[in-house]
mmCIF file of C-alpha atoms in Angstrom:
data_model
loop_
_atom_site.group_PDB
_atom_site.id
_atom_site.type_symbol
_atom_site.label_atom_id
_atom_site.label_comp_id
_atom_site.label_asym_id
_atom_site.label_seq_id
_atom_site.Cartn_x
_atom_site.Cartn_y
_atom_site.Cartn_z
ATOM 1 C CA UNK A 1312 -25.522 -14.942 3.063
ATOM 2 C CA UNK A 1313 -22.772 -13.828 0.725
ATOM 3 C CA UNK A 1314 -20.336 -16.554 -0.281
ATOM 4 C CA UNK A 1315 -17.215 -16.518 -2.417
ATOM 5 C CA UNK A 1316 -15.521 -19.505 -4.013
ATOM 6 C CA UNK A 1317 -12.153 -19.576 -5.744
ATOM 7 C CA UNK A 1318 -11.487 -21.930 -8.634
ATOM 8 C CA UNK A 1319 -8.609 -22.650 -10.962
ATOM 9 C CA UNK A 1320 -5.573 -24.867 -11.513
ATOM 10 C CA UNK A 1321 -3.677 -25.972 -8.436
ATOM 11 C CA UNK A 1322 -0.410 -26.355 -10.326
ATOM 12 C CA UNK A 1323 1.189 -23.811 -12.660
ATOM 13 C CA UNK A 1324 4.442 -24.135 -14.578
ATOM 14 C CA UNK A 1325 7.124 -21.499 -13.956
ATOM 15 C CA UNK A 1326 7.028 -18.560 -16.393
ATOM 16 C CA UNK A 1327 3.408 -19.291 -17.237
ATOM 17 C CA UNK A 1328 0.293 -17.351 -16.179
ATOM 18 C CA UNK A 1329 -1.691 -18.165 -13.064
ATOM 19 C CA UNK A 1330 -5.452 -17.787 -13.609
ATOM 20 C CA UNK A 1331 -8.098 -17.923 -10.896
ATOM 21 C CA UNK A 1332 -11.789 -17.105 -10.773
ATOM 22 C CA UNK A 1333 -13.910 -16.111 -7.807
ATOM 23 C CA UNK A 1334 -17.630 -16.810 -7.985
ATOM 24 C CA UNK A 1335 -19.891 -14.673 -5.824
ATOM 25 C CA UNK A 1336 -23.222 -16.026 -4.613
ATOM 26 C CA UNK A 1337 -25.885 -14.813 -2.215
ATOM 27 C CA UNK A 1338 -25.387 -11.174 -3.165
ATOM 28 C CA UNK A 1339 -24.787 -8.844 -6.079
ATOM 29 C CA UNK A 1340 -21.308 -8.326 -7.487
ATOM 30 C CA UNK A 1341 -22.684 -5.130 -9.034
ATOM 31 C CA UNK A 1342 -23.384 -3.448 -5.720
ATOM 32 C CA UNK A 1343 -22.037 0.087 -5.684
ATOM 33 C CA UNK A 1344 -21.180 -0.319 -1.994
ATOM 34 C CA UNK A 1345 -18.403 -2.844 -2.409
ATOM 35 C CA UNK A 1346 -15.241 -3.785 -4.204
ATOM 36 C CA UNK A 1347 -13.793 -7.260 -4.783
ATOM 37 C CA UNK A 1348 -10.264 -8.235 -3.884
ATOM 38 C CA UNK A 1349 -7.549 -10.864 -4.011
ATOM 39 C CA UNK A 1350 -5.160 -11.659 -1.163
ATOM 40 C CA UNK A 1351 -2.512 -14.375 -1.071
ATOM 41 C CA UNK A 1352 -0.562 -16.205 1.620
ATOM 42 C CA UNK A 1353 2.602 -18.195 0.913
ATOM 43 C CA UNK A 1354 2.871 -21.374 3.001
ATOM 44 C CA UNK A 1355 3.780 -20.495 6.587
ATOM 45 C CA UNK A 1356 3.881 -16.777 5.845
ATOM 46 C CA UNK A 1357 1.658 -13.719 6.175
ATOM 47 C CA UNK A 1358 -1.028 -12.128 4.051
ATOM 48 C CA UNK A 1359 -0.343 -10.001 0.980
ATOM 49 C CA UNK A 1360 -2.910 -7.842 -0.805
ATOM 50 C CA UNK A 1361 -2.769 -8.436 -4.571
ATOM 51 C CA UNK A 1362 -5.405 -6.091 -5.901
ATOM 52 C CA UNK A 1363 -9.015 -4.968 -5.982
ATOM 53 C CA UNK A 1364 -11.658 -4.312 -8.614
ATOM 54 C CA UNK A 1365 -14.915 -2.360 -8.644
ATOM 55 C CA UNK A 1366 -17.909 -3.704 -10.562
ATOM 56 C CA UNK A 1367 -17.372 -0.943 -13.130
ATOM 57 C CA UNK A 1368 -13.945 -2.362 -13.893
ATOM 58 C CA UNK A 1369 -11.763 0.138 -12.023
ATOM 59 C CA UNK A 1370 -8.737 -1.641 -10.621
ATOM 60 C CA UNK A 1371 -6.181 -1.064 -7.867
ATOM 61 C CA UNK A 1372 -3.033 -3.182 -7.676
ATOM 62 C CA UNK A 1373 -0.246 -3.806 -5.194
ATOM 63 C CA UNK A 1374 2.678 -1.809 -6.606
ATOM 64 C CA UNK A 1375 5.014 -4.768 -6.069
ATOM 65 C CA UNK A 1376 2.895 -6.977 -8.350
ATOM 66 C CA UNK A 1377 1.351 -4.414 -10.664
ATOM 67 C CA UNK A 1378 3.462 -5.270 -13.716
ATOM 68 C CA UNK A 1379 2.266 -8.890 -13.634
ATOM 69 C CA UNK A 1380 -1.320 -8.655 -12.365
ATOM 70 C CA UNK A 1381 -4.622 -8.277 -14.160
ATOM 71 C CA UNK A 1382 -7.957 -8.395 -12.350
ATOM 72 C CA UNK A 1383 -11.196 -8.385 -14.301
ATOM 73 C CA UNK A 1384 -14.890 -8.709 -13.553
ATOM 74 C CA UNK A 1385 -17.781 -10.402 -15.345
ATOM 75 C CA UNK A 1386 -20.965 -9.135 -13.723
ATOM 76 C CA UNK A 1387 -23.150 -11.374 -15.907
ATOM 77 C CA UNK A 1388 -21.554 -14.419 -14.305
ATOM 78 C CA UNK A 1389 -21.067 -12.868 -10.836
ATOM 79 C CA UNK A 1390 -17.376 -13.584 -11.146
ATOM 80 C CA UNK A 1391 -14.114 -11.726 -10.911
ATOM 81 C CA UNK A 1392 -10.776 -13.113 -11.990
ATOM 82 C CA UNK A 1393 -7.068 -12.881 -11.316
ATOM 83 C CA UNK A 1394 -4.250 -13.357 -13.786
ATOM 84 C CA UNK A 1395 -0.638 -13.310 -12.618
ATOM 85 C CA UNK A 1396 1.943 -13.637 -15.357
ATOM 86 C CA UNK A 1397 5.525 -14.908 -15.403
ATOM 87 C CA UNK A 1398 5.096 -16.858 -12.191
ATOM 88 C CA UNK A 1399 7.961 -18.273 -10.159
ATOM 89 C CA UNK A 1400 8.150 -20.502 -7.098
ATOM 90 C CA UNK A 1401 7.773 -17.336 -4.994
ATOM 91 C CA UNK A 1402 4.187 -17.083 -6.235
ATOM 92 C CA UNK A 1403 3.275 -20.392 -4.594
ATOM 93 C CA UNK A 1404 0.567 -19.488 -2.107
ATOM 94 C CA UNK A 1405 -3.002 -19.886 -0.971
ATOM 95 C CA UNK A 1406 -4.999 -17.351 -2.961
ATOM 96 C CA UNK A 1407 -8.109 -15.860 -1.375
ATOM 97 C CA UNK A 1408 -10.840 -13.757 -2.876
ATOM 98 C CA UNK A 1409 -12.885 -11.497 -0.636
ATOM 99 C CA UNK A 1410 -15.413 -8.706 -0.675
ATOM 100 C CA UNK A 1411 -13.621 -5.428 -0.068
ATOM 101 C CA UNK A 1412 -15.330 -2.474 1.592
ATOM 102 C CA UNK A 1413 -14.290 0.965 2.744
ATOM 103 C CA UNK A 1414 -15.823 3.802 4.700
ATOM 104 C CA UNK A 1415 -16.858 6.890 2.790
ATOM 105 C CA UNK A 1416 -13.633 8.769 3.433
ATOM 106 C CA UNK A 1417 -11.351 5.814 2.808
ATOM 107 C CA UNK A 1418 -10.041 5.964 6.372
ATOM 108 C CA UNK A 1419 -10.430 2.255 6.752
ATOM 109 C CA UNK A 1420 -10.912 -0.772 4.565
ATOM 110 C CA UNK A 1421 -11.966 -4.291 5.322
ATOM 111 C CA UNK A 1422 -12.266 -7.698 3.649
ATOM 112 C CA UNK A 1423 -15.358 -9.674 4.592
ATOM 113 C CA UNK A 1424 -16.315 -12.372 3.853
ATOM 114 C CA UNK A 1425 -13.447 -14.388 2.411
ATOM 115 C CA UNK A 1426 -13.470 -17.417 0.187
ATOM 116 C CA UNK A 1427 -11.999 -20.617 1.572
ATOM 117 C CA UNK A 1428 -8.821 -20.111 -0.440
ATOM 118 C CA UNK A 1429 -7.111 -22.221 -3.062
ATOM 119 C CA UNK A 1430 -3.517 -23.412 -3.012
ATOM 120 C CA UNK A 1431 -1.592 -22.709 -6.179
ATOM 121 C CA UNK A 1432 1.792 -24.354 -6.520
ATOM 122 C CA UNK A 1433 4.299 -23.119 -9.089
ATOM 123 C CA UNK A 1434 6.463 -26.016 -10.158
ATOM 124 C CA UNK A 1435 7.639 -27.805 -13.256
ATOM 125 C CA UNK B 747 6.113 4.076 5.167
ATOM 126 C CA UNK B 748 4.500 0.951 3.715
ATOM 127 C CA UNK B 749 5.242 -1.233 6.731
ATOM 128 C CA UNK B 750 3.040 -2.439 9.536
ATOM 129 C CA UNK B 751 5.005 -4.108 12.324
ATOM 130 C CA UNK B 752 3.569 -6.750 14.655
ATOM 131 C CA UNK B 753 5.181 -8.835 17.378
ATOM 132 C CA UNK B 754 5.621 -12.374 16.001
ATOM 133 C CA UNK B 755 4.204 -14.078 19.068
ATOM 134 C CA UNK B 756 2.260 -13.219 22.189
ATOM 135 C CA UNK B 757 0.898 -15.432 24.954
ATOM 136 C CA UNK B 758 -1.855 -14.952 27.512
ATOM 137 C CA UNK B 759 -3.218 -16.985 30.391
ATOM 138 C CA UNK B 760 -6.749 -18.235 29.999
ATOM 139 C CA UNK B 761 -9.229 -15.568 31.106
ATOM 140 C CA UNK B 762 -6.669 -12.780 31.183
ATOM 141 C CA UNK B 763 -6.428 -9.712 28.958
ATOM 142 C CA UNK B 764 -4.006 -9.453 26.065
ATOM 143 C CA UNK B 765 -3.120 -6.604 23.730
ATOM 144 C CA UNK B 766 -1.803 -7.268 20.240
ATOM 145 C CA UNK B 767 -0.163 -4.258 18.616
ATOM 146 C CA UNK B 768 0.498 -3.018 15.104
ATOM 147 C CA UNK B 769 2.878 -0.127 14.427
ATOM 148 C CA UNK B 770 3.266 1.982 11.320
ATOM 149 C CA UNK B 771 3.381 5.567 10.152
ATOM 150 C CA UNK B 772 0.243 5.081 8.075
ATOM 151 C CA UNK B 773 -1.722 4.508 11.287
ATOM 152 C CA UNK B 774 -1.391 8.215 12.034
ATOM 153 C CA UNK B 775 -3.744 8.744 9.074
ATOM 154 C CA UNK B 776 -5.752 5.542 8.721
ATOM 155 C CA UNK B 777 -7.406 3.039 11.037
ATOM 156 C CA UNK B 778 -6.259 -0.554 11.288
ATOM 157 C CA UNK B 779 -8.423 -3.531 10.492
ATOM 158 C CA UNK B 780 -7.871 -6.802 12.344
ATOM 159 C CA UNK B 781 -8.270 -10.387 11.171
ATOM 160 C CA UNK B 782 -8.132 -13.686 13.025
ATOM 161 C CA UNK B 783 -6.839 -16.751 11.224
ATOM 162 C CA UNK B 784 -6.881 -20.273 12.588
ATOM 163 C CA UNK B 785 -4.788 -23.056 11.033
ATOM 164 C CA UNK B 786 -6.057 -24.187 7.667
ATOM 165 C CA UNK B 787 -8.812 -21.574 7.609
ATOM 166 C CA UNK B 788 -9.426 -18.296 5.831
ATOM 167 C CA UNK B 789 -8.974 -15.070 7.795
ATOM 168 C CA UNK B 790 -12.002 -13.731 9.651
ATOM 169 C CA UNK B 791 -12.676 -10.037 10.182
ATOM 170 C CA UNK B 792 -12.770 -9.153 13.889
ATOM 171 C CA UNK B 793 -12.355 -5.351 14.110
ATOM 172 C CA UNK B 794 -12.626 -2.568 11.538
ATOM 173 C CA UNK B 795 -12.673 1.189 11.716
ATOM 174 C CA UNK B 796 -12.454 2.978 15.030
ATOM 175 C CA UNK B 797 -13.746 -0.040 16.957
ATOM 176 C CA UNK B 798 -16.394 -1.886 14.963
ATOM 177 C CA UNK B 799 -17.121 -5.572 15.394
ATOM 178 C CA UNK B 800 -18.892 -7.591 12.711
ATOM 179 C CA UNK B 801 -21.928 -9.588 13.696
ATOM 180 C CA UNK B 802 -20.881 -12.747 15.497
ATOM 181 C CA UNK B 803 -17.605 -11.445 16.918
ATOM 182 C CA UNK B 804 -17.644 -11.534 20.729
ATOM 183 C CA UNK B 805 -17.491 -8.227 22.576
ATOM 184 C CA UNK B 806 -14.299 -9.314 24.324
ATOM 185 C CA UNK B 807 -12.547 -8.146 21.132
ATOM 186 C CA UNK B 808 -11.920 -4.409 20.888
ATOM 187 C CA UNK B 809 -9.714 -2.067 18.915
ATOM 188 C CA UNK B 810 -7.968 1.201 19.652
ATOM 189 C CA UNK B 811 -5.344 3.483 18.199
ATOM 190 C CA UNK B 812 -2.798 5.861 19.655
ATOM 191 C CA UNK B 813 -0.304 7.729 17.542
ATOM 192 C CA UNK B 814 1.265 5.246 15.154
ATOM 193 C CA UNK B 815 0.138 2.169 17.072
ATOM 194 C CA UNK B 816 -3.108 0.249 16.700
ATOM 195 C CA UNK B 817 -4.092 -2.329 19.268
ATOM 196 C CA UNK B 818 -6.398 -5.311 19.343
ATOM 197 C CA UNK B 819 -7.406 -6.133 22.906
ATOM 198 C CA UNK B 820 -8.970 -9.394 23.983
ATOM 199 C CA UNK B 821 -10.507 -9.040 27.440
ATOM 200 C CA UNK B 822 -10.840 -12.450 29.039
ATOM 201 C CA UNK B 823 -9.066 -14.556 26.426
ATOM 202 C CA UNK B 824 -10.613 -17.936 25.657
ATOM 203 C CA UNK B 825 -8.979 -21.082 24.344
ATOM 204 C CA UNK B 826 -10.716 -20.582 20.996
ATOM 205 C CA UNK B 827 -8.977 -17.228 20.585
ATOM 206 C CA UNK B 828 -5.674 -18.996 19.956
ATOM 207 C CA UNK B 829 -4.871 -18.009 16.382
ATOM 208 C CA UNK B 830 -2.810 -15.744 14.166
ATOM 209 C CA UNK B 831 -3.881 -12.116 14.095
ATOM 210 C CA UNK B 832 -3.140 -9.739 11.232
ATOM 211 C CA UNK B 833 -3.542 -5.982 11.030
ATOM 212 C CA UNK B 834 -4.215 -4.234 7.744
ATOM 213 C CA UNK B 835 -4.333 -0.602 6.741
ATOM 214 C CA UNK B 836 -3.899 1.794 3.919
ATOM 215 C CA UNK B 837 -0.363 2.894 3.123
ATOM 216 C CA UNK B 838 -0.177 6.667 3.501
ATOM 217 C CA UNK B 839 2.378 7.115 0.719
ATOM 218 C CA UNK B 840 0.861 4.926 -1.991
ATOM 219 C CA UNK B 841 -2.773 4.722 -0.814
ATOM 220 C CA UNK B 842 -2.621 0.980 -1.349
ATOM 221 C CA UNK B 843 -3.281 -1.702 1.230
ATOM 222 C CA UNK B 844 -0.704 -3.394 3.418
ATOM 223 C CA UNK B 845 -0.824 -6.178 6.011
ATOM 224 C CA UNK B 846 1.261 -6.587 9.104
ATOM 225 C CA UNK B 847 3.386 -9.706 9.436
ATOM 226 C CA UNK B 848 0.984 -11.313 11.880
ATOM 227 C CA UNK B 849 1.038 -12.219 15.580
ATOM 228 C CA UNK B 850 0.642 -15.781 16.799
ATOM 229 C CA UNK B 851 -1.443 -15.736 19.973
ATOM 230 C CA UNK B 852 -1.066 -18.631 22.384
ATOM 231 C CA UNK B 853 -3.613 -19.064 25.185
ATOM 232 C CA UNK B 854 -1.998 -20.852 28.112
#
């Protein structure tokens, strides 16, 4: 059974870079059938897609975050990572990693399964 | 348009049928995906594509689409269905992914 687990600091100082890693177990991160994504949720608010990476390294980012986001993959460690630079209090959120899939035509996408999420607080 | 609009809150009597909707121009081109999220938990996929349910999701959950509106229908709502529900789709102008604002479902 595929499982994902986020890890990283729970507290980040404003203007610094948020760094998280997602470790994939129970399946191959190098599968050509799937992508790997990050989604966040500010406290009491809704979900926001951050970005997605393919095992080859191709990336797709939310246009609203693109200038600050970098997602990378390390297939040897079955991990993919998120870096978000110049953070502010508005970046305080629960960050989820998830396997991202799509049908052949791209008519629909889905995230399944999800990691349990990790709360990152931006504060001095 | 990059927006998906959901009603903030919906209620249903136990055992009755409820429809949760998601509106957006992108839904004329792409299907919606639906997630259930209970307090303190990660979202769970409930419907994807035209009307596909992952293994383990009860068949009382179904999805449909008409024009620019996607719907998640729960036929015979149970107490355990009380949760937040989010729709998600591809934005037709940017080809990136967007989520609706979420609907809080209360089962009375």
